[in-house]
mmCIF file of C-alpha atoms in Angstrom:
data_model
loop_
_atom_site.group_PDB
_atom_site.id
_atom_site.type_symbol
_atom_site.label_atom_id
_atom_site.label_comp_id
_atom_site.label_asym_id
_atom_site.label_seq_id
_atom_site.Cartn_x
_atom_site.Cartn_y
_atom_site.Cartn_z
ATOM 1 C CA MET P 1 0.199 0.026 -0.098
ATOM 2 C CA SER P 2 1.415 3.458 -0.939
ATOM 3 C CA ASP P 3 2.150 5.888 1.678
ATOM 4 C CA VAL P 4 -0.598 8.215 0.565
ATOM 5 C CA LEU P 5 -3.467 5.369 0.560
ATOM 6 C CA THR P 6 -2.018 4.320 4.058
ATOM 7 C CA SER P 7 -2.238 8.011 5.276
ATOM 8 C CA ALA P 8 -5.756 8.441 3.931
ATOM 9 C CA THR P 9 -7.006 5.056 5.588
ATOM 10 C CA LEU P 10 -5.181 6.111 8.980
ATOM 11 C CA ILE P 11 -7.128 9.528 8.667
ATOM 12 C CA ALA P 12 -10.441 7.724 7.866
ATOM 13 C CA LEU P 13 -9.887 5.273 10.802
ATOM 14 C CA GLY P 14 -9.229 8.029 13.143
ATOM 15 C CA ALA P 15 -11.917 10.147 11.856
ATOM 16 C CA THR P 16 -14.708 7.251 12.790
ATOM 17 C CA GLU P 17 -13.457 7.208 16.280
ATOM 18 C CA GLY P 18 -13.158 10.833 16.861
ATOM 19 C CA PHE P 19 -16.795 11.171 15.607
ATOM 20 C CA ALA P 20 -17.718 8.714 18.016
ATOM 21 C CA PHE P 21 -15.854 10.027 21.104
ATOM 22 C CA ALA P 22 -17.571 13.372 20.463
ATOM 23 C CA THR P 23 -20.905 11.890 20.090
ATOM 24 C CA CYS P 24 -20.753 9.609 23.142
ATOM 25 C CA GLY P 25 -19.742 12.453 25.506
ATOM 26 C CA MET P 26 -16.276 11.484 26.082
ATOM 27 C CA SER P 27 -14.909 15.261 25.003
ATOM 28 C CA TYR P 28 -16.457 16.729 28.125
ATOM 29 C CA PRO P 29 -14.354 17.172 31.225
ATOM 30 C CA SER P 30 -17.135 16.325 33.551
ATOM 31 C CA VAL P 31 -17.192 12.817 32.129
ATOM 32 C CA PHE P 32 -13.999 12.113 33.486
ATOM 33 C CA ARG P 33 -14.007 13.253 36.947
ATOM 34 C CA GLY P 34 -17.752 12.067 36.969
ATOM 35 C CA GLN P 35 -16.321 8.550 36.480
ATOM 36 C CA MET P 36 -13.734 9.131 39.235
ATOM 37 C CA ASN P 37 -16.458 9.848 41.814
ATOM 38 C CA PHE P 38 -18.857 7.368 40.350
ATOM 39 C CA SER P 39 -21.501 9.760 39.250
ATOM 40 C CA ARG P 40 -21.153 8.733 35.551
ATOM 41 C CA ASN P 41 -19.982 5.400 33.968
ATOM 42 C CA ILE P 42 -19.359 6.460 30.413
ATOM 43 C CA LEU P 43 -15.570 6.047 30.782
ATOM 44 C CA ILE P 44 -15.409 2.429 32.206
ATOM 45 C CA GLN P 45 -18.250 1.485 29.888
ATOM 46 C CA LEU P 46 -16.045 2.662 26.856
ATOM 47 C CA PHE P 47 -12.857 1.375 28.377
ATOM 48 C CA LEU P 48 -14.342 -2.172 29.053
ATOM 49 C CA SER P 49 -15.779 -2.591 25.650
ATOM 50 C CA ALA P 50 -12.675 -1.217 24.045
ATOM 51 C CA VAL P 51 -10.479 -3.708 25.767
ATOM 52 C CA GLY P 52 -12.950 -6.512 25.582
ATOM 53 C CA SER P 53 -13.502 -6.107 21.854
ATOM 54 C CA SER P 54 -9.847 -5.629 21.059
ATOM 55 C CA MET P 55 -9.093 -8.939 22.821
ATOM 56 C CA ILE P 56 -11.797 -10.774 20.752
ATOM 57 C CA THR P 57 -10.658 -9.085 17.531
ATOM 58 C CA GLN P 58 -6.945 -9.682 18.145
ATOM 59 C CA GLY P 59 -7.614 -13.252 19.191
ATOM 60 C CA LEU P 60 -8.996 -13.791 15.953
ATOM 61 C CA LEU P 61 -6.163 -12.208 14.106
ATOM 62 C CA ASN P 62 -3.755 -14.264 15.940
ATOM 63 C CA LYS P 63 -5.683 -17.283 14.974
ATOM 64 C CA PHE P 64 -6.009 -16.579 11.263
ATOM 65 C CA ALA P 65 -2.755 -14.525 10.944
ATOM 66 C CA PRO P 66 -0.515 -15.318 13.736
ATOM 67 C CA GLN P 67 2.629 -13.770 12.012
ATOM 68 C CA LYS P 68 1.156 -10.349 11.414
ATOM 69 C CA PHE P 69 -0.247 -10.263 14.861
ATOM 70 C CA ALA P 70 3.080 -11.308 16.622
ATOM 71 C CA ALA P 71 4.900 -8.594 14.432
ATOM 72 C CA SER P 72 2.548 -6.045 16.083
ATOM 73 C CA ARG P 73 2.561 -7.233 19.674
ATOM 74 C CA ASN P 74 5.200 -4.886 21.265
ATOM 75 C CA HIS P 75 4.109 -5.734 24.809
ATOM 76 C CA LYS P 76 5.421 -9.269 24.744
ATOM 77 C CA ALA P 77 9.045 -8.047 23.957
ATOM 78 C CA ILE P 78 9.338 -5.002 26.397
ATOM 79 C CA SER P 79 9.512 -4.636 29.991
ATOM 80 C CA VAL P 80 9.573 -1.158 31.856
ATOM 81 C CA GLY P 81 9.194 -3.070 35.169
ATOM 82 C CA PHE P 82 6.067 -2.960 37.440
ATOM 83 C CA PRO P 83 7.308 -0.065 39.758
ATOM 84 C CA ARG P 84 7.713 2.341 36.866
ATOM 85 C CA VAL P 85 4.535 1.238 34.994
ATOM 86 C CA VAL P 86 2.183 1.589 38.075
ATOM 87 C CA GLY P 87 4.019 4.802 39.287
ATOM 88 C CA GLY P 88 3.751 6.525 35.852
ATOM 89 C CA CYS P 89 0.176 5.241 35.189
ATOM 90 C CA MET P 90 -0.729 6.786 38.743
ATOM 91 C CA LEU P 91 0.598 10.108 37.497
ATOM 92 C CA ILE P 92 -1.769 9.619 34.360
ATOM 93 C CA GLY P 93 -4.810 9.034 36.489
ATOM 94 C CA ALA P 94 -4.266 11.895 38.767
ATOM 95 C CA GLY P 95 -3.653 14.115 35.534
ATOM 96 C CA MET P 96 -6.749 12.818 33.911
ATOM 97 C CA ALA P 97 -8.993 13.774 37.126
ATOM 98 C CA ILE P 98 -7.267 17.162 37.687
ATOM 99 C CA ALA P 99 -7.709 18.270 33.642
ATOM 100 C CA GLY P 100 -10.835 16.381 32.671
ATOM 101 C CA SER P 101 -8.882 15.003 29.745
ATOM 102 C CA GLY P 102 -6.948 11.942 28.693
ATOM 103 C CA PRO P 103 -3.850 11.379 26.422
ATOM 104 C CA THR P 104 -5.886 10.002 23.675
ATOM 105 C CA MET P 105 -8.987 12.098 24.035
ATOM 106 C CA LEU P 106 -7.276 15.403 24.034
ATOM 107 C CA PRO P 107 -7.151 15.581 20.056
ATOM 108 C CA THR P 108 -11.122 15.061 20.299
ATOM 109 C CA GLN P 109 -11.388 17.681 22.788
ATOM 110 C CA LEU P 110 -9.473 20.059 20.595
ATOM 111 C CA GLY P 111 -11.573 19.045 17.695
ATOM 112 C CA VAL P 112 -14.880 19.954 19.443
ATOM 113 C CA SER P 113 -13.202 23.370 20.772
ATOM 114 C CA MET P 114 -12.987 22.585 24.212
ATOM 115 C CA THR P 115 -12.234 25.852 26.355
ATOM 116 C CA SER P 116 -9.198 24.625 28.239
ATOM 117 C CA GLY P 117 -7.892 22.359 25.403
ATOM 118 C CA LEU P 118 -4.976 24.472 24.483
ATOM 119 C CA ALA P 119 -3.830 24.532 28.176
ATOM 120 C CA VAL P 120 -3.935 20.813 28.341
ATOM 121 C CA LEU P 121 -1.785 20.652 25.112
ATOM 122 C CA LEU P 122 0.747 22.957 26.474
ATOM 123 C CA GLY P 123 0.856 21.029 29.656
ATOM 124 C CA GLY P 124 1.369 17.784 27.796
ATOM 125 C CA ILE P 125 4.047 19.176 25.517
ATOM 126 C CA ALA P 126 5.700 20.355 28.668
ATOM 127 C CA GLY P 127 5.644 17.015 30.359
ATOM 128 C CA GLY P 128 6.938 15.264 27.459
ATOM 129 C CA ALA P 129 9.774 17.549 27.136
ATOM 130 C CA THR P 130 10.537 17.560 30.659
ATOM 131 C CA TYR P 131 10.640 13.635 30.528
ATOM 132 C CA ALA P 132 12.928 13.670 27.209
ATOM 133 C CA LEU P 133 15.281 16.035 29.055
ATOM 134 C CA LEU P 134 15.668 13.960 32.080
ATOM 135 C CA GLU P 135 16.154 10.961 29.948
ATOM 136 C CA LYS P 136 18.823 12.452 28.033
ATOM 137 C CA ILE P 137 20.882 13.347 31.272
ATOM 138 C CA GLY P 138 20.289 9.803 32.426
ATOM 139 C CA VAL P 139 17.673 10.070 35.099
ATOM 140 C CA PHE P 140 15.541 7.624 33.159
ATOM 141 C CA GLY P 141 16.628 4.612 31.415
ATOM 142 C CA SER P 142 15.233 3.740 27.939
ATOM 143 C CA ASP P 143 16.407 0.040 27.402
ATOM 144 C CA PHE P 144 12.893 -1.652 27.755
ATOM 145 C CA LYS P 145 14.147 -5.106 26.277
ATOM 146 C CA CYS P 146 12.585 -7.824 28.521
ATOM 147 C CA LYS P 147 14.983 -10.347 30.188
ATOM 148 C CA ASP P 148 15.343 -13.894 28.885
ATOM 149 C CA ASN P 149 12.677 -16.181 30.122
ATOM 150 C CA GLN P 150 10.843 -13.006 31.729
ATOM 151 C CA ALA P 151 7.073 -13.518 31.840
ATOM 152 C CA THR P 152 5.367 -10.526 30.520
ATOM 153 C CA VAL P 153 2.036 -11.572 29.083
ATOM 154 C CA LEU P 154 -0.817 -13.670 30.584
ATOM 155 C CA GLU P 155 -0.355 -16.926 28.592
ATOM 156 C CA GLN P 156 3.492 -17.337 29.816
ATOM 157 C CA VAL P 157 1.978 -17.688 33.254
ATOM 158 C CA THR P 158 -1.041 -19.901 32.640
ATOM 159 C CA GLY P 159 0.208 -21.956 29.661
ATOM 160 C CA GLY P 160 -2.980 -21.158 27.499
ATOM 161 C CA SER P 161 -2.758 -19.906 23.927
ATOM 162 C CA TYR P 162 -3.173 -16.066 23.354
ATOM 163 C CA SER P 163 -6.337 -16.423 21.186
ATOM 164 C CA THR P 164 -8.214 -18.713 23.574
ATOM 165 C CA LEU P 165 -7.600 -16.582 26.459
ATOM 166 C CA ALA P 166 -8.134 -13.227 24.776
ATOM 167 C CA ILE P 167 -11.498 -14.242 23.237
ATOM 168 C CA SER P 168 -12.537 -15.804 26.499
ATOM 169 C CA LEU P 169 -11.534 -12.860 28.596
ATOM 170 C CA GLY P 170 -12.774 -10.381 25.821
ATOM 171 C CA SER P 171 -16.310 -11.979 25.963
ATOM 172 C CA ALA P 172 -16.669 -11.793 29.577
ATOM 173 C CA LEU P 173 -15.664 -8.215 29.790
ATOM 174 C CA LEU P 174 -18.068 -7.225 27.027
ATOM 175 C CA ALA P 175 -20.920 -9.159 28.889
ATOM 176 C CA ALA P 176 -19.921 -7.532 32.311
ATOM 177 C CA ASP P 177 -19.934 -4.288 30.400
ATOM 178 C CA ILE P 178 -23.510 -4.669 29.160
ATOM 179 C CA LEU P 179 -25.117 -6.615 32.024
ATOM 180 C CA VAL P 180 -23.193 -5.979 35.210
ATOM 181 C CA VAL P 181 -21.927 -2.526 35.160
ATOM 182 C CA PRO P 182 -25.304 -0.893 34.599
ATOM 183 C CA LYS P 183 -26.523 -2.511 37.756
ATOM 184 C CA LEU P 184 -23.392 -1.740 39.798
ATOM 185 C CA LEU P 185 -23.296 1.797 38.494
ATOM 186 C CA PRO P 186 -26.638 3.067 37.434
ATOM 187 C CA THR P 187 -26.708 4.983 34.267
ATOM 188 C CA ALA P 188 -29.575 7.307 34.966
ATOM 189 C CA ALA P 189 -27.404 10.218 35.524
ATOM 190 C CA ASN P 190 -24.690 9.582 32.714
ATOM 191 C CA PHE P 191 -25.752 12.228 30.374
ATOM 192 C CA ASP P 192 -27.121 14.816 32.976
ATOM 193 C CA GLY P 193 -25.898 18.194 31.989
ATOM 194 C CA LEU P 194 -24.525 16.851 28.663
ATOM 195 C CA PRO P 195 -26.095 18.017 25.234
ATOM 196 C CA SER P 196 -29.094 16.090 23.792
ATOM 197 C CA GLN P 197 -27.232 15.857 20.465
ATOM 198 C CA LEU P 198 -24.983 12.854 21.794
ATOM 199 C CA ILE P 199 -26.028 9.893 19.472
ATOM 200 C CA THR P 200 -23.347 7.144 20.183
ATOM 201 C CA SER P 201 -23.149 4.625 23.118
ATOM 202 C CA PRO P 202 -20.120 4.393 25.251
ATOM 203 C CA ILE P 203 -20.123 0.598 24.763
ATOM 204 C CA ALA P 204 -20.611 0.958 20.922
ATOM 205 C CA THR P 205 -17.579 3.420 20.895
ATOM 206 C CA GLY P 206 -15.353 1.007 22.612
ATOM 207 C CA ILE P 207 -16.672 -1.813 20.047
ATOM 208 C CA LEU P 208 -15.316 0.450 17.172
ATOM 209 C CA ILE P 209 -11.974 0.782 18.980
ATOM 210 C CA GLY P 210 -11.736 -2.832 19.106
ATOM 211 C CA ILE P 211 -12.760 -3.348 15.272
ATOM 212 C CA ASN P 212 -10.158 -0.844 14.398
ATOM 213 C CA GLN P 213 -7.330 -2.711 15.937
ATOM 214 C CA ILE P 214 -7.001 -5.052 13.066
ATOM 215 C CA PRO P 215 -6.619 -2.391 10.198
ATOM 216 C CA LEU P 216 -4.365 -0.235 12.633
ATOM 217 C CA ARG P 217 -2.144 -3.276 13.443
ATOM 218 C CA LEU P 218 -1.697 -4.184 9.854
ATOM 219 C CA LEU P 219 -1.057 -0.629 8.651
ATOM 220 C CA THR P 220 1.318 0.446 11.560
ATOM 221 C CA LYS P 221 2.599 -2.907 12.836
ATOM 222 C CA THR P 222 2.066 -1.911 16.244
ATOM 223 C CA GLY P 223 -0.956 -1.323 18.705
ATOM 224 C CA ARG P 224 -2.332 2.124 19.206
ATOM 225 C CA ALA P 225 -0.088 4.448 21.303
ATOM 226 C CA GLY P 226 -1.556 8.049 22.048
ATOM 227 C CA SER P 227 1.115 9.631 24.108
ATOM 228 C CA ARG P 228 3.711 8.798 21.410
ATOM 229 C CA SER P 229 2.363 11.512 19.111
ATOM 230 C CA ILE P 230 3.051 14.098 21.896
ATOM 231 C CA MET P 231 6.806 12.925 21.669
ATOM 232 C CA ASN P 232 6.544 13.553 17.900
ATOM 233 C CA ILE P 233 5.659 16.984 18.507
ATOM 234 C CA VAL P 234 8.358 17.548 21.170
ATOM 235 C CA ALA P 235 10.908 16.221 18.750
ATOM 236 C CA THR P 236 9.702 18.416 15.899
ATOM 237 C CA ILE P 237 9.644 21.521 18.105
ATOM 238 C CA THR P 238 13.321 21.044 19.285
ATOM 239 C CA GLY P 239 14.646 19.832 16.041
ATOM 240 C CA GLY P 240 15.332 16.365 17.445
ATOM 241 C CA LYS P 241 17.304 17.759 20.361
ATOM 242 C CA LEU P 242 15.135 16.408 22.684
ATOM 243 C CA ALA P 243 13.248 12.887 22.087
ATOM 244 C CA GLY P 244 15.249 12.452 18.922
ATOM 245 C CA LYS P 245 14.144 8.858 18.690
ATOM 246 C CA PHE P 246 10.662 10.170 17.892
ATOM 247 C CA LYS P 247 11.622 12.612 15.322
ATOM 248 C CA ILE P 248 9.532 12.143 12.148
ATOM 249 C CA SER P 249 11.624 10.706 9.400
ATOM 250 C CA GLY P 250 8.854 8.893 7.305
ATOM 251 C CA LEU P 251 5.363 7.582 7.429
ATOM 252 C CA ALA P 252 6.405 4.890 9.764
ATOM 253 C CA SER P 253 7.409 7.273 12.451
ATOM 254 C CA ALA P 254 4.339 9.386 11.980
ATOM 255 C CA THR P 255 1.585 6.871 11.765
ATOM 256 C CA GLN P 256 0.035 7.657 15.347
ATOM 257 C CA LEU P 257 0.384 11.419 14.784
ATOM 258 C CA ILE P 258 -1.606 11.216 11.481
ATOM 259 C CA PHE P 259 -4.230 8.881 13.257
ATOM 260 C CA LEU P 260 -4.918 10.803 16.178
ATOM 261 C CA TRP P 261 -4.109 14.382 15.491
ATOM 262 C CA ILE P 262 -5.454 14.512 12.079
ATOM 263 C CA GLY P 263 -8.039 11.525 11.850
ATOM 264 C CA THR P 264 -9.525 11.934 15.361
ATOM 265 C CA MET P 265 -9.438 15.658 15.609
ATOM 266 C CA SER P 266 -11.111 15.983 12.100
ATOM 267 C CA GLY P 267 -13.919 13.367 12.966
ATOM 268 C CA ALA P 268 -14.444 15.225 16.331
ATOM 269 C CA ALA P 269 -14.748 18.468 14.427
ATOM 270 C CA LEU P 270 -16.960 17.084 12.023
ATOM 271 C CA ALA P 271 -19.440 15.874 14.802
ATOM 272 C CA SER P 272 -19.241 19.162 16.470
ATOM 273 C CA ARG P 273 -20.381 21.200 13.380
ATOM 274 C CA THR P 274 -22.756 18.688 11.860
ATOM 275 C CA LEU P 275 -24.758 18.230 15.341
ATOM 276 C CA GLU P 276 -23.925 21.782 16.539
ATOM 277 C CA LEU P 277 -22.495 20.393 19.768
ATOM 278 C CA PRO P 278 -21.647 23.162 22.167
ATOM 279 C CA PRO P 279 -17.853 23.519 23.074
ATOM 280 C CA PRO P 280 -16.821 21.624 26.271
ATOM 281 C CA LYS P 281 -16.243 23.793 29.337
ATOM 282 C CA GLY P 282 -12.947 22.933 30.722
ATOM 283 C CA TYR P 283 -11.555 23.535 34.092
ATOM 284 C CA THR P 284 -9.117 26.368 35.085
ATOM 285 C CA ILE P 285 -6.104 26.903 33.145
ATOM 286 C CA ALA P 286 -3.987 25.978 35.852
ATOM 287 C CA GLU P 287 -5.745 22.686 36.442
ATOM 288 C CA SER P 288 -5.566 21.948 32.607
ATOM 289 C CA PHE P 289 -1.988 22.778 32.437
ATOM 290 C CA ILE P 290 -1.071 20.570 35.426
ATOM 291 C CA GLY P 291 -3.252 17.757 34.589
ATOM 292 C CA GLY P 292 -1.746 17.787 31.180
ATOM 293 C CA PHE P 293 1.747 17.702 32.394
ATOM 294 C CA LEU P 294 1.127 14.852 34.621
ATOM 295 C CA MET P 295 -0.776 12.773 32.002
ATOM 296 C CA PHE P 296 2.118 13.029 29.471
ATOM 297 C CA PHE P 297 4.971 13.011 31.791
ATOM 298 C CA GLY P 298 3.519 9.876 33.498
ATOM 299 C CA SER P 299 2.884 8.121 29.952
ATOM 300 C CA ARG P 300 6.636 8.565 29.279
ATOM 301 C CA ILE P 301 7.784 6.997 32.582
ATOM 302 C CA ALA P 302 5.277 4.296 31.961
ATOM 303 C CA ASN P 303 6.200 3.887 28.377
ATOM 304 C CA GLY P 304 2.662 3.927 27.838
ATOM 305 C CA CYS P 305 -0.871 5.831 28.460
ATOM 306 C CA THR P 306 -4.589 4.899 28.486
ATOM 307 C CA CYS P 307 -4.149 3.908 24.806
ATOM 308 C CA GLY P 308 -0.607 2.047 24.987
ATOM 309 C CA HIS P 309 -1.269 0.362 28.394
ATOM 310 C CA GLY P 310 -4.884 0.554 29.029
ATOM 311 C CA VAL P 311 -6.165 -0.791 25.627
ATOM 312 C CA THR P 312 -3.312 -2.119 23.641
ATOM 313 C CA GLY P 313 -1.231 -3.447 26.408
ATOM 314 C CA PHE P 314 -4.192 -4.917 28.326
ATOM 315 C CA SER P 315 -5.771 -6.499 25.207
ATOM 316 C CA GLU P 316 -2.343 -8.075 24.439
ATOM 317 C CA LEU P 317 -2.610 -9.390 27.987
ATOM 318 C CA GLY P 318 0.461 -7.843 29.072
ATOM 319 C CA LEU P 319 0.713 -7.979 32.976
ATOM 320 C CA GLN P 320 2.303 -4.822 33.636
ATOM 321 C CA SER P 321 -0.120 -3.015 31.460
ATOM 322 C CA MET P 322 -3.154 -4.664 33.178
ATOM 323 C CA ALA P 323 -1.616 -3.350 36.529
ATOM 324 C CA GLY P 324 -0.937 -0.088 34.904
ATOM 325 C CA ALA P 325 -4.663 0.205 33.910
ATOM 326 C CA ALA P 326 -5.663 -0.541 37.464
ATOM 327 C CA ALA P 327 -3.425 2.180 38.845
ATOM 328 C CA ILE P 328 -4.803 4.905 36.292
ATOM 329 C CA PHE P 329 -8.315 4.311 37.582
ATOM 330 C CA ALA P 330 -7.068 3.971 41.533
ATOM 331 C CA ALA P 331 -5.226 7.385 41.343
ATOM 332 C CA GLY P 332 -7.946 9.122 39.427
ATOM 333 C CA ILE P 333 -10.269 8.078 41.921
ATOM 334 C CA ALA P 334 -8.236 8.992 45.045
ATOM 335 C CA VAL P 335 -7.339 12.484 43.470
ATOM 336 C CA THR P 336 -10.944 13.262 42.830
ATOM 337 C CA VAL P 337 -12.508 11.999 45.927
ATOM 338 C CA PHE P 338 -9.663 12.846 48.457
ATOM 339 C CA GLY P 339 -8.840 16.194 46.615
ATOM 340 C CA GLY P 340 -12.498 17.393 46.746
ATOM 341 C CA LEU P 341 -12.350 17.853 43.071
ATOM 342 C CA LYS P 342 -15.829 19.178 41.729
ATOM 343 C CA VAL P 343 -17.293 17.629 38.413
#
């Protein structure tokens, strides 16, 4: 496939997700804090359906095209270490609660003209640049190759096959999302205070993410990785002096940037204009900047974000990613509840 066609396909895939994110409520900061204080469950329903459906589609990809899936399964070959993943993901969760945003959701929020979007972006760039500087002077290591015989994914512990485990666990997560979550976390207040034009369910949006995993893996030879695109921006701004390994040198190094910052943002903008969605009101400039900084600084410490660990790594059955996903929610809940953050 030519670079032009690949880029166009990535933009189209991103646009479908951006449109869905914008029309299921995920562009609104109150959805993030509302999830963390249990007054809404939009985020958890999208997360569970995204991970569950990704497990199913990737299980099928592994069954029918094992070599192609193996070539894109990065979390089996790398190990950042549990302390670093959990610590970094706790910073991500805290930042999400403070800013009312997420590393992967920020392009959508910018696409729908969220009032605090620019502050979150500047905070994210500052967080990414700070990490890159600390890495450059040796504070953080960057060799994430796993050790020989190190168990990094679930099937290495259980002895089962990836396809069997992933399809079984994915089906269970989807069933729980549809049948159990609404009973544990009532959905009556999910859309209170949000525009009536929201037309997509969070579960359907998550399933779309899972379906898109197959073309994304085949096109990019990796899973989705939202925070990596911020490092592309940092490398571009600094001319490669910081985050040089993320400097754009061709399509292969820009796939996540194209998918998220052109595709997802344009899809969200289309939804905003066609459905006349009011711009989401963000939190204060200080909260937005600090939250953005923590999200992207934490993402680089953990070598993955809500997308890289929460969806990609988790659905690859990565052990460290599973712990990281739990840490994101735990920290977000703690900061919201004990920090007295208002929705």
